[in-house]
XYZ file of C-alpha atoms in Angstrom:
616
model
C 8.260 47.775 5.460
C 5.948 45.800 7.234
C 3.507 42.739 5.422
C 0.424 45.090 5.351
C 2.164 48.168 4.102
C 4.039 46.261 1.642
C 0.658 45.196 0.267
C -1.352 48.324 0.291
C 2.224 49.606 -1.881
C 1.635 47.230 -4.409
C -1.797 47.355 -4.533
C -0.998 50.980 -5.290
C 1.158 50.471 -8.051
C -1.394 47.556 -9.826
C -4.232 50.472 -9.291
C -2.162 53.082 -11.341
C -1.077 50.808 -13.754
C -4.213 49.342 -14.284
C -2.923 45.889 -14.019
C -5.830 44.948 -11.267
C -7.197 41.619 -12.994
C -10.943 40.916 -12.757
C -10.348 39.189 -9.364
C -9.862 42.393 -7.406
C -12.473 44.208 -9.297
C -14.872 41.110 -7.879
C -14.007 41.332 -4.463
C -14.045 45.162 -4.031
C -16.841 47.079 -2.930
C -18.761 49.949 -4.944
C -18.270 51.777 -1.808
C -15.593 50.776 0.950
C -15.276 52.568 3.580
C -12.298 55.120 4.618
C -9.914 52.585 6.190
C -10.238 50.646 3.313
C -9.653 52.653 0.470
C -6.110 53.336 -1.134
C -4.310 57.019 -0.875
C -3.339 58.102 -4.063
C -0.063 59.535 -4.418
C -1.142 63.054 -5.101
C -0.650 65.576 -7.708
C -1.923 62.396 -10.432
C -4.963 62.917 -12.970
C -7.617 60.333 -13.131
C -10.030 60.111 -15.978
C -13.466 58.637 -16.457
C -15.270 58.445 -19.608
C -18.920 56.929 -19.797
C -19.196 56.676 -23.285
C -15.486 55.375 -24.122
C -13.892 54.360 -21.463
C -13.272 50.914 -19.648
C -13.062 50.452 -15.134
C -9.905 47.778 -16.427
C -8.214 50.738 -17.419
C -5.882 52.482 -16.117
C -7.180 55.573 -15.466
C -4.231 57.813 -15.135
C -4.411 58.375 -18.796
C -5.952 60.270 -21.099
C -6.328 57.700 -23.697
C -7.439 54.920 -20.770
C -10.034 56.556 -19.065
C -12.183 54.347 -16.488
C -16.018 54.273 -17.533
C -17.848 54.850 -13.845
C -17.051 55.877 -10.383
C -16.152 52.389 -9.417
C -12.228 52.854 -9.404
C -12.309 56.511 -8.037
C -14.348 55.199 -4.709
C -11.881 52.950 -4.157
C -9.425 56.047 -3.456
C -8.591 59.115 -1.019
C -7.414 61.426 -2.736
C -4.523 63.145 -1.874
C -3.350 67.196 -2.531
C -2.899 67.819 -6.003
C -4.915 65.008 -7.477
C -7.514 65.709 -9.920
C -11.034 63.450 -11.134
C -11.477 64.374 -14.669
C -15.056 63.103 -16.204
C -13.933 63.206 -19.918
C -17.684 63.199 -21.580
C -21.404 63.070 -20.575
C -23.161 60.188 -20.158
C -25.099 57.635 -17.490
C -24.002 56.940 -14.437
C -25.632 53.919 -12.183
C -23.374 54.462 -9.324
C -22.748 57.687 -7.204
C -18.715 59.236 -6.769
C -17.816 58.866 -3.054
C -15.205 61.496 -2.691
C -12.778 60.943 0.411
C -10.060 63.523 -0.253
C -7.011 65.136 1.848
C -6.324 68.074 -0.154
C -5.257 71.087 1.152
C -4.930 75.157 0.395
C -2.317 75.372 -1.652
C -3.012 71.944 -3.248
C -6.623 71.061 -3.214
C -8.251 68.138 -5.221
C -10.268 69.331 -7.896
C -13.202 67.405 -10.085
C -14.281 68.681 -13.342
C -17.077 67.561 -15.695
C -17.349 68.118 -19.181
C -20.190 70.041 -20.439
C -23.713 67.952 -21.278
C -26.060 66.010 -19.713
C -25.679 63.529 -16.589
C -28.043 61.308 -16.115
C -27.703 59.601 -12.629
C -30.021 56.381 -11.437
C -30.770 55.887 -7.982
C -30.516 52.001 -8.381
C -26.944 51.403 -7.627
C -26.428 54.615 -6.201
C -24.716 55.208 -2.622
C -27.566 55.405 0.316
C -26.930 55.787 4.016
C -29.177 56.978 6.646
C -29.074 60.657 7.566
C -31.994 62.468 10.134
C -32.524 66.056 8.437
C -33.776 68.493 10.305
C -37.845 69.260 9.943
C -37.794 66.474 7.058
C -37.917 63.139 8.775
C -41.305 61.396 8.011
C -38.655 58.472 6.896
C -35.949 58.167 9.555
C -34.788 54.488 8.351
C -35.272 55.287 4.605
C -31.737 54.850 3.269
C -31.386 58.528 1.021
C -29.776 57.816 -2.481
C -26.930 60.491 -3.118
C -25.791 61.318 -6.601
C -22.671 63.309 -5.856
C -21.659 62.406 -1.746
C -18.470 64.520 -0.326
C -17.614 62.891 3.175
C -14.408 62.686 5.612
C -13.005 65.168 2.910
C -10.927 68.828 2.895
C -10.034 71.114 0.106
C -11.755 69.711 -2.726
C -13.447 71.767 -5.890
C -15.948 70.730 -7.677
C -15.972 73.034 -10.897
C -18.637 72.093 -13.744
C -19.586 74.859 -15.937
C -22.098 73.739 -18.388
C -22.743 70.705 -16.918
C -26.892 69.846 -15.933
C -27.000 66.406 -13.315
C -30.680 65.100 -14.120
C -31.618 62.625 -11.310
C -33.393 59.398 -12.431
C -35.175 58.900 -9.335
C -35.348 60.415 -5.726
C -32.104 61.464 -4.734
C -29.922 63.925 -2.448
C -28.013 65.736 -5.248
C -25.060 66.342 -3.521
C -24.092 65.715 0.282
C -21.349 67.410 1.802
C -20.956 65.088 5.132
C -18.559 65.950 7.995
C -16.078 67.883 5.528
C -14.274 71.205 5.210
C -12.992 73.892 2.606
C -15.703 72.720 -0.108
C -15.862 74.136 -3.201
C -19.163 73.406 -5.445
C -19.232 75.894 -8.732
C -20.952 76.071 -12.005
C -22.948 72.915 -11.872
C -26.773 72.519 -12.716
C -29.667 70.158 -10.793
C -32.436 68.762 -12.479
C -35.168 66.319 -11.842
C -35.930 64.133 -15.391
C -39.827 63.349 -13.709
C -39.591 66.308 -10.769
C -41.714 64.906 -7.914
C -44.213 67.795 -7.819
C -46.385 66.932 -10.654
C -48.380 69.921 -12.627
C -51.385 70.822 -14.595
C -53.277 73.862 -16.597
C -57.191 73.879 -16.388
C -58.354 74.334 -19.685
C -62.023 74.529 -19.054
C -64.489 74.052 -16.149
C -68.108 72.699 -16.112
C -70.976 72.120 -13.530
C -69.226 69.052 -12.759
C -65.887 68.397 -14.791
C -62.915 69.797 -15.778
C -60.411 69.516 -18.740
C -56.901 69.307 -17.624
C -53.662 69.936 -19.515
C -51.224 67.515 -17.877
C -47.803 68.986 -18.128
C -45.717 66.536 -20.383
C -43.057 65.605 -17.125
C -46.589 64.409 -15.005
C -46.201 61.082 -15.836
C -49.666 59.332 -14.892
C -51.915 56.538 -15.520
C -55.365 56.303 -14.981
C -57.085 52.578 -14.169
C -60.518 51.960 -12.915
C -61.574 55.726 -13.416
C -58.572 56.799 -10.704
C -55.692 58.820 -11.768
C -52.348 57.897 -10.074
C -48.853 60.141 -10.400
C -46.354 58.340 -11.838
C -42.774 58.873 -11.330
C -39.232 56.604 -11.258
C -39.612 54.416 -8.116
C -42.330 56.307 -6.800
C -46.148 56.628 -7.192
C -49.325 58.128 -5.015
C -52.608 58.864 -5.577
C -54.266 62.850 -6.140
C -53.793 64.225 -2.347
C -55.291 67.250 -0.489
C -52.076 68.863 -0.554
C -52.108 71.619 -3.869
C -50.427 74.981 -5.329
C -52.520 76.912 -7.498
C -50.371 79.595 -9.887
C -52.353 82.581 -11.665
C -49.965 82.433 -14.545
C -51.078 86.068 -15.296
C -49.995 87.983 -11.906
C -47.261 85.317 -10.987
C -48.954 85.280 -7.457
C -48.553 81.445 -5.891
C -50.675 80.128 -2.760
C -51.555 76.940 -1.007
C -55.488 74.747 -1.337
C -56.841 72.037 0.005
C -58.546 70.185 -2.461
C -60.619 66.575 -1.624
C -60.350 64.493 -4.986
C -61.221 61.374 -2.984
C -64.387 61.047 -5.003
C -63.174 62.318 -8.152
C -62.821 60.404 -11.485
C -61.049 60.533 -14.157
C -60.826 59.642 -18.306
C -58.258 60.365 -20.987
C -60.051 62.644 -23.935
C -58.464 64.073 -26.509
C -54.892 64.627 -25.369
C -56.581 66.178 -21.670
C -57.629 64.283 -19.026
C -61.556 64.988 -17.912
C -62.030 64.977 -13.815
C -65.382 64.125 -13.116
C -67.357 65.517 -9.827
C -70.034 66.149 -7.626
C -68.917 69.553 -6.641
C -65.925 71.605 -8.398
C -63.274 71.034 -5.295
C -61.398 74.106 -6.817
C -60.714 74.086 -10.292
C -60.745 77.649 -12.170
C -59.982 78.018 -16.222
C -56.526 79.055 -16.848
C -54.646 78.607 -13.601
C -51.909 76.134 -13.241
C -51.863 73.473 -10.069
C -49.134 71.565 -8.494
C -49.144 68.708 -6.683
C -47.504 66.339 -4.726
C -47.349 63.402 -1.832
C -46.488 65.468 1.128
C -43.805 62.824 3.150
C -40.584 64.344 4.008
C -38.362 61.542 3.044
C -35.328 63.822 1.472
C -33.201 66.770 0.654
C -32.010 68.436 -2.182
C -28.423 69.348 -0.786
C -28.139 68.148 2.226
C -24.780 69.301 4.032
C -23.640 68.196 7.851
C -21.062 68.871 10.126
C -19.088 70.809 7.705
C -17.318 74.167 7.253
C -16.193 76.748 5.156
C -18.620 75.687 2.418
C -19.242 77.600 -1.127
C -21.826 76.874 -3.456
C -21.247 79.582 -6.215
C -23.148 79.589 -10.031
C -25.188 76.823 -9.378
C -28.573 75.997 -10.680
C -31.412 74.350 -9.361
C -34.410 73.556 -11.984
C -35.857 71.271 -9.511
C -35.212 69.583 -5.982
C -37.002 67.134 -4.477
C -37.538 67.675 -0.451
C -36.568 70.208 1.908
C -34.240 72.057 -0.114
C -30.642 72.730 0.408
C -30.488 72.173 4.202
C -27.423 72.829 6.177
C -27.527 71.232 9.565
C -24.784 72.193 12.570
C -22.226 73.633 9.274
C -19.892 76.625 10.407
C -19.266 79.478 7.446
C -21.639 78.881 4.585
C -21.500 81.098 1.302
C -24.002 80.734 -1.240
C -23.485 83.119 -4.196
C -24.991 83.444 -7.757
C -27.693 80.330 -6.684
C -30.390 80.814 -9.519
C -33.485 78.440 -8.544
C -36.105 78.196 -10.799
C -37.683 75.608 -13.376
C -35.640 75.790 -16.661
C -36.983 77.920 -19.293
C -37.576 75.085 -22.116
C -39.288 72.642 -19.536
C -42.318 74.816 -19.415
C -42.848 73.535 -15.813
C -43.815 75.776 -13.115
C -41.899 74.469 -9.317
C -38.400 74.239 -8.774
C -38.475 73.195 -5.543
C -40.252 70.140 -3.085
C -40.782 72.624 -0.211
C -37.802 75.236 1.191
C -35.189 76.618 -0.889
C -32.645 77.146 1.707
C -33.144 75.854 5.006
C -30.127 76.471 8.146
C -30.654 74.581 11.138
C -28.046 75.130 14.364
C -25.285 76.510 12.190
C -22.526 78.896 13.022
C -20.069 81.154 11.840
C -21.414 82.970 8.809
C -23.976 82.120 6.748
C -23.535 84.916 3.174
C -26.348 84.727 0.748
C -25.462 86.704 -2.634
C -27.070 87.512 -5.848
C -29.256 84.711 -5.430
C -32.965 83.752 -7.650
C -34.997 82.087 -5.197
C -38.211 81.472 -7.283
C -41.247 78.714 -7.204
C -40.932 76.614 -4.446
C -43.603 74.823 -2.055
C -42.419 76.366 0.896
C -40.381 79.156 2.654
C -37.546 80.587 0.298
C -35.112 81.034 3.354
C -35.313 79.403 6.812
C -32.456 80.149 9.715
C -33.197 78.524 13.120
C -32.240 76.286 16.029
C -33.631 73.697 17.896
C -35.539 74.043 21.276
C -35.407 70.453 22.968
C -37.747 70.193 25.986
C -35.992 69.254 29.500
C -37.761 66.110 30.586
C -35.916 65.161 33.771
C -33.193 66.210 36.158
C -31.294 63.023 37.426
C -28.658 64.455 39.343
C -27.618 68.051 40.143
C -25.483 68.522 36.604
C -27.550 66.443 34.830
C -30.706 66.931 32.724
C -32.515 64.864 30.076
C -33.876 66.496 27.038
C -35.859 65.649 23.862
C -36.938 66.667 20.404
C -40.404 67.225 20.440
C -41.549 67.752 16.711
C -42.322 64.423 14.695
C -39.651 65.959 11.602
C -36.825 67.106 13.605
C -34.959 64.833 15.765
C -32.320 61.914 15.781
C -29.081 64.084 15.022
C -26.763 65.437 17.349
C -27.703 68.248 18.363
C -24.878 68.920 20.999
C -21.353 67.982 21.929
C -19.068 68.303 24.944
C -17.972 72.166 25.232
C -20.950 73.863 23.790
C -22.765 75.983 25.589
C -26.603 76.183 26.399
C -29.036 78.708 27.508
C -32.370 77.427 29.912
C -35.484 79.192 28.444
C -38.904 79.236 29.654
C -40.928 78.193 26.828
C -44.259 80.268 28.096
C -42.490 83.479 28.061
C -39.538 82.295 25.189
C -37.134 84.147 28.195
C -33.674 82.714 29.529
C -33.057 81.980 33.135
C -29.884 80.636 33.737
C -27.046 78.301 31.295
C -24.394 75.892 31.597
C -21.745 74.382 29.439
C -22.131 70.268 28.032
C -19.391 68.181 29.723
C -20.821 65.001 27.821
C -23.617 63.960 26.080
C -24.969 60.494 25.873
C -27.714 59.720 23.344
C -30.264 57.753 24.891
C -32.048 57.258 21.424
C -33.484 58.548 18.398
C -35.233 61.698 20.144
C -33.859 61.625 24.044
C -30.357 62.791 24.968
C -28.865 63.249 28.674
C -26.520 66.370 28.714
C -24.076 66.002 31.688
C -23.781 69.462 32.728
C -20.548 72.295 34.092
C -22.516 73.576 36.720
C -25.866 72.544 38.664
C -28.528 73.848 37.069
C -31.182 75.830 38.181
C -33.531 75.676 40.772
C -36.998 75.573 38.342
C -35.257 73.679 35.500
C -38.191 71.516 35.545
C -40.653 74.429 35.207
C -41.710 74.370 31.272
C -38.113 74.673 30.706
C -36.165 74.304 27.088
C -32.917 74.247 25.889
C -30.896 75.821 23.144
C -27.699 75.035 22.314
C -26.091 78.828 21.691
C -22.657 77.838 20.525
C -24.742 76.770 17.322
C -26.355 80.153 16.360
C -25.023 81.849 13.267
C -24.120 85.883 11.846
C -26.428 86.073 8.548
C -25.861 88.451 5.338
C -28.540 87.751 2.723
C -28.093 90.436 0.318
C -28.364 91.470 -3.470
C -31.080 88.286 -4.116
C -34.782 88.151 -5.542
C -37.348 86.219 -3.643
C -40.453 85.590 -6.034
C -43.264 83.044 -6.392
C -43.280 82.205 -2.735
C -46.258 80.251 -1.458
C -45.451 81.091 2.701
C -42.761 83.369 3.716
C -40.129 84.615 2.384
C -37.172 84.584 5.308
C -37.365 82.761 8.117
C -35.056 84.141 10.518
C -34.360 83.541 14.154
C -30.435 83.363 15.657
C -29.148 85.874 18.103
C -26.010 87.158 16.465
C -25.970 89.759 13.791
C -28.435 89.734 10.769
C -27.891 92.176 7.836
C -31.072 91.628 4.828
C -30.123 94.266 2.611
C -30.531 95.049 -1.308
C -32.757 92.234 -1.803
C -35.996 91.822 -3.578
C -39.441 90.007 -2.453
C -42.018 89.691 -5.305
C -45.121 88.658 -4.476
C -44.465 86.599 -1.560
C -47.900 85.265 -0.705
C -47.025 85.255 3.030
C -44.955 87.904 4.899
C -41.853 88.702 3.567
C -39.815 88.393 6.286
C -41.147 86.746 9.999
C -38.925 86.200 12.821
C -40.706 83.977 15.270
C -39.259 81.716 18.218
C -41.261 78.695 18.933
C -41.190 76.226 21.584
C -44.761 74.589 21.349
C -44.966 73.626 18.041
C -42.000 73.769 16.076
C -39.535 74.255 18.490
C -37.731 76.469 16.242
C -35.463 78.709 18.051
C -34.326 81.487 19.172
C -34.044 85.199 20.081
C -33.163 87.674 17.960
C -30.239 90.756 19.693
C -29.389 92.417 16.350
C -31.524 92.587 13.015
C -31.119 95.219 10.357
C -33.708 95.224 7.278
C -32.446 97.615 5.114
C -32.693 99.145 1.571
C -35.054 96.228 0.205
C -38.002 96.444 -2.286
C -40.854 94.521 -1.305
C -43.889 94.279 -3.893
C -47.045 93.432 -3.266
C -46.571 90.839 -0.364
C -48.511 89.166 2.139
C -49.360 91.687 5.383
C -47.582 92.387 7.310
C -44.712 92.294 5.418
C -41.788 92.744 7.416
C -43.356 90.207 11.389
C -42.343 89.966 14.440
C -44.129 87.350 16.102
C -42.439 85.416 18.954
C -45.258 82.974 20.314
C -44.730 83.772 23.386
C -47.755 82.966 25.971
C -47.015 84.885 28.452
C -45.713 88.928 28.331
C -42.566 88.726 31.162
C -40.477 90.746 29.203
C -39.444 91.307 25.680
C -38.072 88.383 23.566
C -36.178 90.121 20.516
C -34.085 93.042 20.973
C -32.349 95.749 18.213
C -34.363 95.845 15.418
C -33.855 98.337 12.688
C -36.192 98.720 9.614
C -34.842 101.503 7.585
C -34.591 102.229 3.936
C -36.862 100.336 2.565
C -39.376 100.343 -0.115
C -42.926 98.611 0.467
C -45.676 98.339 -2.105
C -48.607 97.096 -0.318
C -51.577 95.356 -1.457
C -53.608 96.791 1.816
C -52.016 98.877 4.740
C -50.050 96.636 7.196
C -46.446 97.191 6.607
C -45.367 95.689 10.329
C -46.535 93.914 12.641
C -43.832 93.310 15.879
C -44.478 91.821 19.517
C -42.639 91.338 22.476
C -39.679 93.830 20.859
C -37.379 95.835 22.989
C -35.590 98.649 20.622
C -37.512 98.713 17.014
C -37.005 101.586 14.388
C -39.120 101.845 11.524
C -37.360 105.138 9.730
C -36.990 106.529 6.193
C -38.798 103.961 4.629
C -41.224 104.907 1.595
C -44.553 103.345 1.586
C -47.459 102.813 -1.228
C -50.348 101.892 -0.502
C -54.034 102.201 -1.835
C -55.666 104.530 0.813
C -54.678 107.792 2.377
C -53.154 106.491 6.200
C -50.822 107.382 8.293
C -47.471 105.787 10.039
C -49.800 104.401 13.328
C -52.094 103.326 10.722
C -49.458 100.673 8.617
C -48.015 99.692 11.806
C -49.170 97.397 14.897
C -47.533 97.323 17.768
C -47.774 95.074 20.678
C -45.701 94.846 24.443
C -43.006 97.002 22.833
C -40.586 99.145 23.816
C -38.108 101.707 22.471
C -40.167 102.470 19.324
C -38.599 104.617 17.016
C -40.863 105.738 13.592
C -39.486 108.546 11.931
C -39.008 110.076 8.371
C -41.049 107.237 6.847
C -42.759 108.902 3.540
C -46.303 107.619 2.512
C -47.191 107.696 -0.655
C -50.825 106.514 -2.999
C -50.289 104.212 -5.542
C -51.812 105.513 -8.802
């Protein structure tokens, strides 16, 4: 045995004996990196206990539990081991879990029931660019619970509600595989959206009910929003909630020039001209920079997030980002019942940029959010140059969407003309090399083609997942309700849309503004209620500028049940092969099938068997 592994053996044996003396506790980090943690022995039971227990302990036993996550990120954990959090309690510092489990013997964590409180102040923060939420690219993002480096691990914790102190990621899963994440419960202690109930409205002011979690302050006559490590002023940016018909919708509202005064347990806003204030409605609010993510998961695979519950999130959601074979069953997210708050979520629920494999959405509750309840798409990055024959430089083009890698050598890409959203040619990466935050020079199998540099994009199609959302309710949706552009098969089946103020599904493909891609081959929409949505309900809109040719293909709308508030059922563009068949329609008015359904450059149009019907 040589000097070093001699040492990292005894080190071993002090850490599981708990015999480490004050001067290694000193000189460790909260958060070393992989090469310089310790592997555990595997199959061996750590315990931590906030209220009781002590970090000179030694951990492996029930009655010497450590007291934070200091001694656990100081370990990989091999197969068999298991992380045991005894009690509930405060925690200052985030768990770091490096693990080497595997199938038959995978690490597990488990968390008593209670509360978790979790401060952002000594917590774990890194760097990450998210996908269409990166106002803040040098921000470090705080991270309660961070999986990285890691395989086989379970995280069961049943009964157990993490209440962030603080902006925070929730949990990251970064770079891992076969992740387990069941039974555990998010919440936000001051949620960032803040939220109010008019009371009454005058000629010019307006009693407001500020929901008990809207911390505030008012000095000099201005109100500011008041949360833990964060403040802004009243912004343009608000939700407005009928409380009575559950419907939810975006307003601009100026408050620049508003004042405001603490009477009577309300606060009064004082004005020139009511900006938008109506008795008995409920607004949200809240400073509109990107800066974070709920979940935010990575380079992963093979991920499950099963029985969890979100009561609030702050940023864009749970975003997965170039992850292979995501399941996502029994997610309920919506505020909890004894809060009395009204938004659950920042902006997106669930938001799936340049993933593969599948991505299986089950029995899900995806309720009061600030933005899109489901979101699948690539990335579209603009070719900017053509250096050599096999070589072409590309960049992200939307402010909130760059500086990840969005390629590596051996996948494949497809050349599309952005004016007509149509392919002409593709090529396989031999290298990349990133030439910073938003350029990137692909070196290239083949030369590409001759007009490469003729509004030309690129999409990287190895990246492009199979979706299944199916058996889930979609309700209180300010914008759409799915999102959904990939080219390999999409079932949406069994589900439920309530109310979404915006259609209830859209498949686009965007290279102009967005840059969200891509085509769509095979969609089915089938056997789904929608109720009272925004029209068209079910849209196909590929911004396309130019008509060369259709952009989606295969699209089946059958089964279904619409309740409409007008008559526009569908709306589809630029479609090669669409069936609208045996669905049942209600609507106000006497019309028929043409009259529900709009139609443009399409081909291979199939309506048959659909049954209109007059609501009563």
């Amino acid at each position: 045995m040589n000097k070093r592994s001699y040492c990292h053996f005894l080190l071993i044996i002090l850490l599981l004996n708990g015999k480490v003396g004050m001067l290694y506790a000193q000189k460790v980090t909260l958060y070393p990196s992989f090469d310089s943690r310790i592997h555990s022995p595997g199959k061996t039971i750590y315990y931590i206990d906030p209220q009781k227990g002590n970090d000179q302990n030694s951990g492996t036993i029930i009655k010497n539990p450590w007291k934070t996550f200091k001694r656990a990120n100081q370990l990989i954990f091999s197969a068999g081991d298991k992380l045991m959090i005894l009690a509930p309690g405060k925690f200052h510092q985030s768990l770091v879990m490096m693990a080497g489990g595997n199938k038959a013997s995978p690490v597990t964590i488990s968390f008593a029931p209670g509360r978790y409180d979790f401060y952002p102040d000594s917590s774990f923060k890194t760097r990450f660019n998210i996908s269409n939420t990166n106002d803040t690219p040098l921000a470090l993002k705080a991270i309660a619970l961070y999986f990285v480096n890691s395989k086989y691990v379970r995280l069961n914790a049943p009964g157990v509600k993490i209440v962030l102190r603080g902006k925070m990621i929730e949990t990251c899963i970064d770079k891992c595989e076969n992740i387990n994440v069941h039974g555990i419960s998010f919440d936000y202690a001051r949620p960032t959206v803040s939220e109010l109930k008019v009371i009454n409205v005058a000629d010019h002011y307006a009693d407001l009910k500020i929901h008990g979690d809207s911390k505030y302050s008012i000095k000099d006559s201005l109100l500011t929003w008041e949360g833990e490590g964060w403040r802004y002023p009243p912004g343009w940016y608000w939700q407005v909630l009928d409380p009575k018909t559950g419907d939810l919708s975006r307003v601009d509202m100026n408050l620049n020039k508003a004042r405001f005064a603490n009477i009577g347990g309300m606060v009064r806003v004082f004005f020139a001209q009511n900006p938008g204030f109506k008795t008995g409605i409920i607004y949200q609010t809240r400073d509109v920079t990107r800066d974070c993510a709920g979940i935010f998961m990575q380079r992963s695979k093979n991920i499950s997030l099963k029985n969890i519950h979100i009561c609030f999130m702050h940023g864009m959601g749970v975003v997965s980002q170039f992850c292979e074979n995501i399941t996502i069953d029994s997610l309920s997210v919506k505020p909890d019942k004894k809060s009395g708050r009204t938004c659950s979520a920042w902006a997106d629920i669930l938001h799936f940029s340049g993933c593969r494999g599948m991505i299986a959405i089950n029995n899900c509750f995806l309720s009061a959010a600030n933005d899109d309840a489901i979101n699948v798409h690539g990335t579209y990055l603009k070719i900017l140059e053509n250096p050599s024959p096999n070589q072409i430089k590309v960049r992200f083009m939307h402010n909130q969407t760059y500086g990840f890698d969005a390629f590596k050598a051996g996948d494949s890409i497809d050349f599309i003309h952005s004016a007509s959203l149509l392919p002409f040619g593709n090529d396989v990466i031999t290298a990349t090399e990133r030439l910073n935050d938003k350029e990137i020079l692909l070196m290239l199998q083949k030369p590409v083609p001759a007009d490469i540099m003729n509004d030309g994009v690129v999409e990287n199609i190895s990246w492009t997942p199979k979706v299944w959302i199916h058996n889930t309710v979609i309700t209180k949706i300010p914008t759409r309700g799915i999102l959904i552009t990939t080219r390999r098969k999409v079932i949406i089946e069994n589900c439920t849309f309530r109310r979404v103020h915006s259609n209830g599904i859209l498949v686009e493909d965007d290279a102009e503004s967005w840059y969200e891609s891509g085509i769509v081959k095979d969609l089915t929409i089938r056997k789904n209620n929608f109720v009272e949505c925004g029209e068209p309900v079910v849209s196909i809109h590929p911004e396309n500028k130019v008509y060369k040719g259709a952009v989606h293909q295969n699209i089946s709308i059958i089964g279904n049940r619409f309740i409409l508030k007008d008559t526009s059922a569908m709306s589809a563009q630029s479609v090669s092969n669409i069936s609208f068949s045996d669905n049942e329609v209600k609507t106000h008015v006497p019309v028929k099938i043409n009259g529900l359904i709009e139609l443009k450059d399409c081909q291979n149009v199939k309506l048959s068997d659909n049954k209109i019907l007059i609501k009563r």
